[in-house]
PDB file of C-alpha atoms and ligand atoms in Angstrom:
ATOM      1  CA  UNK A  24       0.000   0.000   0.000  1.00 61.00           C
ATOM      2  CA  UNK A  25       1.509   3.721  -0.586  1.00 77.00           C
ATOM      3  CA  UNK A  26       2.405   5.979   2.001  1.00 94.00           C
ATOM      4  CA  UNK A  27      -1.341   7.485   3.741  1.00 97.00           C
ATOM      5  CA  UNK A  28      -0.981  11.269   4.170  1.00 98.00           C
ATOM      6  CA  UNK A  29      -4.122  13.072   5.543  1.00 98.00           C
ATOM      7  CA  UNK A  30      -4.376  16.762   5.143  1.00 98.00           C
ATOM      8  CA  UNK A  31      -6.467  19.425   5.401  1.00 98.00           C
ATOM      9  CA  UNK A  32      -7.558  20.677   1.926  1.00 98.00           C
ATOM     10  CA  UNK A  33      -8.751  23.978  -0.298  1.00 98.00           C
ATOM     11  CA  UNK A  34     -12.838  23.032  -1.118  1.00 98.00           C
ATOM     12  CA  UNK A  35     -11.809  22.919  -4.622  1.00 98.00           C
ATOM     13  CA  UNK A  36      -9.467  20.047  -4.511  1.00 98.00           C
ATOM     14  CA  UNK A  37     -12.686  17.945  -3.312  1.00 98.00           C
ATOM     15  CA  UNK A  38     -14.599  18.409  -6.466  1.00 98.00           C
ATOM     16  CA  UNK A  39     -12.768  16.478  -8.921  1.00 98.00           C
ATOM     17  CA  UNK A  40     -13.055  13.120  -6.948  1.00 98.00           C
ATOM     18  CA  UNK A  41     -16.478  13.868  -5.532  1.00 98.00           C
ATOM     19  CA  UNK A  42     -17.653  13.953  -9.360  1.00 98.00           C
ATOM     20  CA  UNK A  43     -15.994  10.746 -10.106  1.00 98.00           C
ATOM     21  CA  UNK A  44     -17.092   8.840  -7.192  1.00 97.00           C
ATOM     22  CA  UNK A  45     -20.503  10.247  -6.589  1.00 95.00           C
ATOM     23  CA  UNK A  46     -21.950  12.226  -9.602  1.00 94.00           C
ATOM     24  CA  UNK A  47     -20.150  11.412 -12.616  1.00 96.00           C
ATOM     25  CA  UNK A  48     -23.162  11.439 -15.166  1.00 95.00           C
ATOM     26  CA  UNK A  49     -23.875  15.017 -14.104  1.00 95.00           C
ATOM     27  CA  UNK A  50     -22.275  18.137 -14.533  1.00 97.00           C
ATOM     28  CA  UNK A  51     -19.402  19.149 -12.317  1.00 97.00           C
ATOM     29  CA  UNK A  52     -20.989  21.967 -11.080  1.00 97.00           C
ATOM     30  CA  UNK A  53     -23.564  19.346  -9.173  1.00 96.00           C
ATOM     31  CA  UNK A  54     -21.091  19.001  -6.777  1.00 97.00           C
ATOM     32  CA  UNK A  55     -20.139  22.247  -5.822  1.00 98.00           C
ATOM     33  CA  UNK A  56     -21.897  22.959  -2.801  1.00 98.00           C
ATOM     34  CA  UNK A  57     -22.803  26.472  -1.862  1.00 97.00           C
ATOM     35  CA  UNK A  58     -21.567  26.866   1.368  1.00 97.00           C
ATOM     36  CA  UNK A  59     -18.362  24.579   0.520  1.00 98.00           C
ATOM     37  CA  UNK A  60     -15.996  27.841   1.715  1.00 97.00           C
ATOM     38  CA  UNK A  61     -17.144  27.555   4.599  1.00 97.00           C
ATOM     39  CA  UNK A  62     -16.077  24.076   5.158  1.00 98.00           C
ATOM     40  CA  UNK A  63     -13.416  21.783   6.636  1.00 98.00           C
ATOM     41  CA  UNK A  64     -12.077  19.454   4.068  1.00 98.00           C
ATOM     42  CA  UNK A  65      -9.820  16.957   4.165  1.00 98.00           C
ATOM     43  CA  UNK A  66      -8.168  14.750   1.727  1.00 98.00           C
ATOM     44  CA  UNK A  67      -6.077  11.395   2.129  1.00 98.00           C
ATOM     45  CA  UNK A  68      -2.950  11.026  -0.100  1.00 98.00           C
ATOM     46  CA  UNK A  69      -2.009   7.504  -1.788  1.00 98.00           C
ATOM     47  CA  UNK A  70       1.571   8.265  -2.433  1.00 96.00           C
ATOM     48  CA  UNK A  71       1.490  11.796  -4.239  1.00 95.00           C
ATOM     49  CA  UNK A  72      -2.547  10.637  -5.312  1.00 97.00           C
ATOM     50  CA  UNK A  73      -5.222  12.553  -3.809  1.00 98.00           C
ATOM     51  CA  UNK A  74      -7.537   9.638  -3.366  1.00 98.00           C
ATOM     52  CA  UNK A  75     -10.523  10.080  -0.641  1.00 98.00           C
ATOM     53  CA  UNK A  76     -11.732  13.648   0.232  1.00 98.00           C
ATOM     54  CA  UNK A  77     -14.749  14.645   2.847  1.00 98.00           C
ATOM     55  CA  UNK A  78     -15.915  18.004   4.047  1.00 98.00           C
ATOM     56  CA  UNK A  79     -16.723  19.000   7.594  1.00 98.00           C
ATOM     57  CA  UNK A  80     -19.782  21.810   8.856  1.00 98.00           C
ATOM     58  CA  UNK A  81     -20.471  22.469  11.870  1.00 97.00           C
ATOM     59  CA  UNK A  82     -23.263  24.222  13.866  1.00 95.00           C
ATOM     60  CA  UNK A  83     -21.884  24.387  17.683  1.00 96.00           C
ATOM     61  CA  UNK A  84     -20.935  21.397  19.125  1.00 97.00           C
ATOM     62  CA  UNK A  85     -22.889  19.451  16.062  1.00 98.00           C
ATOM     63  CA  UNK A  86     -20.904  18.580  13.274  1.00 98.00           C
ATOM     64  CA  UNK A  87     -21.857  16.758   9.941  1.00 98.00           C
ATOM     65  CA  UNK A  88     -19.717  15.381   7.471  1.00 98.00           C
ATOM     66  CA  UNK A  89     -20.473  15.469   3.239  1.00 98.00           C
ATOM     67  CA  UNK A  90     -19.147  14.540   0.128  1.00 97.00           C
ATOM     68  CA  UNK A  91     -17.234  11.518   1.078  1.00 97.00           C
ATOM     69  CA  UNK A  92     -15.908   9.791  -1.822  1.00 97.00           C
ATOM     70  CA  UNK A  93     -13.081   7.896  -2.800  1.00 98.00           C
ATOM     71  CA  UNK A  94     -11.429   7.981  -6.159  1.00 98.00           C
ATOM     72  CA  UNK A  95     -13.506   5.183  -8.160  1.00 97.00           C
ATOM     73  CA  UNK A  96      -9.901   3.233  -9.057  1.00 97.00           C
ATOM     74  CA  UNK A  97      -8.977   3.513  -4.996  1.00 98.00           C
ATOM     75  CA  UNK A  98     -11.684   2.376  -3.316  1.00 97.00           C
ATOM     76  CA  UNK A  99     -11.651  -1.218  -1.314  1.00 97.00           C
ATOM     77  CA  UNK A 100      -8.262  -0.392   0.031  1.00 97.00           C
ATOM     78  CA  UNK A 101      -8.796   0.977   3.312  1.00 97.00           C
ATOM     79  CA  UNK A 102      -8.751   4.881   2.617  1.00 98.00           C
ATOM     80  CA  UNK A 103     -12.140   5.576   3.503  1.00 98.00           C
ATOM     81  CA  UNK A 104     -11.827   4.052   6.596  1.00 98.00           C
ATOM     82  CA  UNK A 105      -8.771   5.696   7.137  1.00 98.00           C
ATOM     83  CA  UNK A 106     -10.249   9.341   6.957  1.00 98.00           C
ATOM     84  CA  UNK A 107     -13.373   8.557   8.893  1.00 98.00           C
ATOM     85  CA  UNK A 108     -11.334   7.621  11.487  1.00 98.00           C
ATOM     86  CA  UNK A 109      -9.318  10.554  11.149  1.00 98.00           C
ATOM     87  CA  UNK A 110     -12.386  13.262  10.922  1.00 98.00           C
ATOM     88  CA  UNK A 111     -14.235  11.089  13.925  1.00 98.00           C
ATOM     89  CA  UNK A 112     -10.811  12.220  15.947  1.00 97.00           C
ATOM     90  CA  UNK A 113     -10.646  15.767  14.663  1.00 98.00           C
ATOM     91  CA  UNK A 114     -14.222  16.450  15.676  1.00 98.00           C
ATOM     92  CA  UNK A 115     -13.956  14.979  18.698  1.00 97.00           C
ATOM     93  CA  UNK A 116     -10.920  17.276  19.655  1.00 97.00           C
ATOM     94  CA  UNK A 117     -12.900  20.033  18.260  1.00 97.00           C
ATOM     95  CA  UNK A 118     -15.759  19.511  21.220  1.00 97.00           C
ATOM     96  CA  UNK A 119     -17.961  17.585  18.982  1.00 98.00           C
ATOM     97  CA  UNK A 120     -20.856  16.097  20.619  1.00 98.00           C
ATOM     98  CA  UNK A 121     -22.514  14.652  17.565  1.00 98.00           C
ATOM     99  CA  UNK A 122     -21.327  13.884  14.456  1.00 98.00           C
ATOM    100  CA  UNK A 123     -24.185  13.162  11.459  1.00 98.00           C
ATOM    101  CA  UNK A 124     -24.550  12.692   7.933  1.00 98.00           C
ATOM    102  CA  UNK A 125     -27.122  12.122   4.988  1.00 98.00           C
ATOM    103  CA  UNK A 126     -25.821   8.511   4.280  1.00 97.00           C
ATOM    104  CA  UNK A 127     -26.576   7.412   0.710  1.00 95.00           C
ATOM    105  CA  UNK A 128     -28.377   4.201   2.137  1.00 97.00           C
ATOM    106  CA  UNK A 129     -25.843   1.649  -0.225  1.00 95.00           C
ATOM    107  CA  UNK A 130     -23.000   3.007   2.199  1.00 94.00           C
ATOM    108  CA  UNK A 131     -25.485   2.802   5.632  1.00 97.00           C
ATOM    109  CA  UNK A 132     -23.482  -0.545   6.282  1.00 96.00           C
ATOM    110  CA  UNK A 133     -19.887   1.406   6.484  1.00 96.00           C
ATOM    111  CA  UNK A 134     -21.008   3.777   8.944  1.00 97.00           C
ATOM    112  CA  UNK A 135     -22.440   1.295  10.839  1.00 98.00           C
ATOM    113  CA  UNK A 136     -19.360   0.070  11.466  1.00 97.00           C
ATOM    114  CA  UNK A 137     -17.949   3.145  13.169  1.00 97.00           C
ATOM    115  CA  UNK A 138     -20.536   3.293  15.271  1.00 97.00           C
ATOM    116  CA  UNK A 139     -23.074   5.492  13.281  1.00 98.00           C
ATOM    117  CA  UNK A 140     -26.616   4.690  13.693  1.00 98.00           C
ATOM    118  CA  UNK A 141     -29.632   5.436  11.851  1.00 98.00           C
ATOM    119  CA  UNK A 142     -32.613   7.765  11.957  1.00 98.00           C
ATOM    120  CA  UNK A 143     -35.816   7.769  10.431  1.00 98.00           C
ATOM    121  CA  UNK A 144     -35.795  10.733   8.523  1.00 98.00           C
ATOM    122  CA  UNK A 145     -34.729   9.312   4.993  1.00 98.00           C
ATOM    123  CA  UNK A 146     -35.338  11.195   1.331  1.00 97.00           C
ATOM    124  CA  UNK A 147     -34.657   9.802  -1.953  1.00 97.00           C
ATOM    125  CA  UNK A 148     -32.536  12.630  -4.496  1.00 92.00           C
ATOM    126  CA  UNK A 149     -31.364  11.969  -7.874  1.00 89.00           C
ATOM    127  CA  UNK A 150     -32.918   8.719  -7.869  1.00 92.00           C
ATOM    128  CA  UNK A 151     -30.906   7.753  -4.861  1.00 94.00           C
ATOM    129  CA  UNK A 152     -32.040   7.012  -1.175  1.00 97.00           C
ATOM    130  CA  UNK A 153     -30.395   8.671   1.665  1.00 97.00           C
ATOM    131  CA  UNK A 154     -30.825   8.116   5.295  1.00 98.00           C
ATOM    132  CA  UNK A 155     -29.604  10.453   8.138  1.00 98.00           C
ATOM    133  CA  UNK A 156     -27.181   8.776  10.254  1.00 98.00           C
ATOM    134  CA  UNK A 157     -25.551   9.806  13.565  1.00 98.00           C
ATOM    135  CA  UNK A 158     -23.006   9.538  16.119  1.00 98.00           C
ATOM    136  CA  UNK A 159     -22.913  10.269  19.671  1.00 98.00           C
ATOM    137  CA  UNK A 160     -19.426  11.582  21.017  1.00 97.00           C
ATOM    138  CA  UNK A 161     -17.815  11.466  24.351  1.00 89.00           C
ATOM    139  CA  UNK A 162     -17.856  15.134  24.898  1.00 87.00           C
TER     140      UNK A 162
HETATM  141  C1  LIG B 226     -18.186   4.773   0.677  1.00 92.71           C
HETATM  142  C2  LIG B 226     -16.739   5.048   0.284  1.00 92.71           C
HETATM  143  C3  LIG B 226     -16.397   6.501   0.590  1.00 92.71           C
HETATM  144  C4  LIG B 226     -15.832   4.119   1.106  1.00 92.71           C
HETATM  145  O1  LIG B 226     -14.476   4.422   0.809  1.00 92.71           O
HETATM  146  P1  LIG B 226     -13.396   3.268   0.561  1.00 92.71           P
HETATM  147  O2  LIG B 226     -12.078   3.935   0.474  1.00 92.71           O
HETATM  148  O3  LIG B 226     -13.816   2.409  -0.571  1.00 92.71           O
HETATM  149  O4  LIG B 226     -13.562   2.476   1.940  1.00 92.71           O
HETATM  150  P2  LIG B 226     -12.649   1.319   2.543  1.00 92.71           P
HETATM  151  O5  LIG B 226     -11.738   0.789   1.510  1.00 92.71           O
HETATM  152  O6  LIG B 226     -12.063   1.840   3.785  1.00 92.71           O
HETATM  153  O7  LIG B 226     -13.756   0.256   2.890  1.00 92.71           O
HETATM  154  C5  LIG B 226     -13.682  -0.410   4.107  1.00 92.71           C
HETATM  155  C6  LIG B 226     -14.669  -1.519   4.139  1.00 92.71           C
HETATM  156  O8  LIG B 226     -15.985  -1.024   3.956  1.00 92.71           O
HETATM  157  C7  LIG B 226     -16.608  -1.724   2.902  1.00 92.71           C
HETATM  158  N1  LIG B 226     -17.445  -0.824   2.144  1.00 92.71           N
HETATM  159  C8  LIG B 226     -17.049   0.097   1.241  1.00 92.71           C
HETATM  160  N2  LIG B 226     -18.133   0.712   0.739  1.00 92.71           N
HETATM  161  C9  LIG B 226     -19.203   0.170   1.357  1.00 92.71           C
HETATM  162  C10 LIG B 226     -20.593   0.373   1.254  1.00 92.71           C
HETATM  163  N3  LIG B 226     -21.101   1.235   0.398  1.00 92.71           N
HETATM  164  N4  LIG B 226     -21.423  -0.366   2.053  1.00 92.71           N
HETATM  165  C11 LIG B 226     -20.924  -1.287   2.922  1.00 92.71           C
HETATM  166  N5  LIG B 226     -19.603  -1.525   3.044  1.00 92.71           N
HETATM  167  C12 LIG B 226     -18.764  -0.811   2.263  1.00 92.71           C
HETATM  168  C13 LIG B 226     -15.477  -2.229   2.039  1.00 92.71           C
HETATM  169  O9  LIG B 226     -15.899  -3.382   1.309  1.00 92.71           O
HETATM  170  C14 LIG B 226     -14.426  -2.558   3.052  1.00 92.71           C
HETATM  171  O10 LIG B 226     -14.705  -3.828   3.629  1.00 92.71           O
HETATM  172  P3  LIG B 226     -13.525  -4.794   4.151  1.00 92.71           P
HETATM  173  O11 LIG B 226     -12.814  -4.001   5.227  1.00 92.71           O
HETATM  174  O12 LIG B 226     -14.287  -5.958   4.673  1.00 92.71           O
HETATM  175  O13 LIG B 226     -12.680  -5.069   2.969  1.00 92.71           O
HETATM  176  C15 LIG B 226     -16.456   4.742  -1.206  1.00 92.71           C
HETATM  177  O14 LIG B 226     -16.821   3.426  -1.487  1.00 92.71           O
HETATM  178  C16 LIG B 226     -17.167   5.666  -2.178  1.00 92.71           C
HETATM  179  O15 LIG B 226     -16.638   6.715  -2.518  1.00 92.71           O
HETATM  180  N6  LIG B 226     -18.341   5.257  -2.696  1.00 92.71           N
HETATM  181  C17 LIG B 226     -19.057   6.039  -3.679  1.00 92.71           C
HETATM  182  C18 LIG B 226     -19.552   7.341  -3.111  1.00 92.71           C
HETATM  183  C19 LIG B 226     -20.387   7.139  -1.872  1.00 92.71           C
HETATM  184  O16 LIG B 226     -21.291   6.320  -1.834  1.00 92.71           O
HETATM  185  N7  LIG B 226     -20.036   7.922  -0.848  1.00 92.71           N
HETATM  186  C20 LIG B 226     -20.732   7.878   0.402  1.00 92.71           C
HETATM  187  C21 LIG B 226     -21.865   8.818   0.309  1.00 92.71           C
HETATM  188  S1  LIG B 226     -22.849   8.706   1.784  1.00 92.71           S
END
């Protein structure tokens, strides 16, 4: 496996792999989310490959993660979980008390595994189903 690098990230870095992974039969502007400046966003680094990004808001002490994707030709190796972990830490050190996001339901089982759990407010968008997942912190 290359050498994992996470780092913090400009919003437009995100875009390119969050088309790919999520949205590649529409326009890249679908993406683009209008209050992405005033976001968090990391990115994990294969080597010198920018491979998994995700994007942090926050509203107090409640923080919800977006746009996670991994590059289609990276995904299966472990990255994802990597930078969950890694935003699950940073929000906790940021005095996170709950952590949520609007799980596309075909991922609900990942987030399960990190302890997420799920709601019952769901919506279907672009033909897709989403559920809204959360996680209780220690804070
Ligand atoms: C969901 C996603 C971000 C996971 O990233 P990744 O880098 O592939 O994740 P990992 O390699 O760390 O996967 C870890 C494990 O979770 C499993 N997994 C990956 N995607 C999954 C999914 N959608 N549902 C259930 N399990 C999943 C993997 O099979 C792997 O299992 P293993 O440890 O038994 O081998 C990535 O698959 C992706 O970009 N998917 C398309 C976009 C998307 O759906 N984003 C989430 C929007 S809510």
């Amino acid at each position: 496996m290359s050498e994992i690098q996470i780092e913090q990230i400009r919003d437009d870095l995100t875009w390119r792999i969050r088309h790919e992974a999520m949205y590649p039969d529409l326009p890249l502007e679908a993406v683009k989310l209008e209050d992405d400046s005033e976001g968090t966003h990391f990115g994990l680094y294969a080597g010198d490959q920018l491979s998994t990004v995700v994007s942090i808001f926050s509203e107090g002490t409640t923080y919800r993660f977006r746009k996670f994707a991994t590059a289609v030709d990276a995904q299966g190796k472990g990255y994802g979980t990597a930078l969950l972990k890694h935003i699950i830490e940073y929000v906790t050190f940021m005095g996170a008390k709950m952590l949520w996001c609007n799980a596309r339901v075909s991922a609900a089982g990942f987030y399960e595994r990190f302890g997420f759990v799920k709601t019952n407010k769901i919506s279907r968008n672009y033909n897709i189903d989403f559920v809204i997942m959360e996680l209780q912190l220690d804070n």
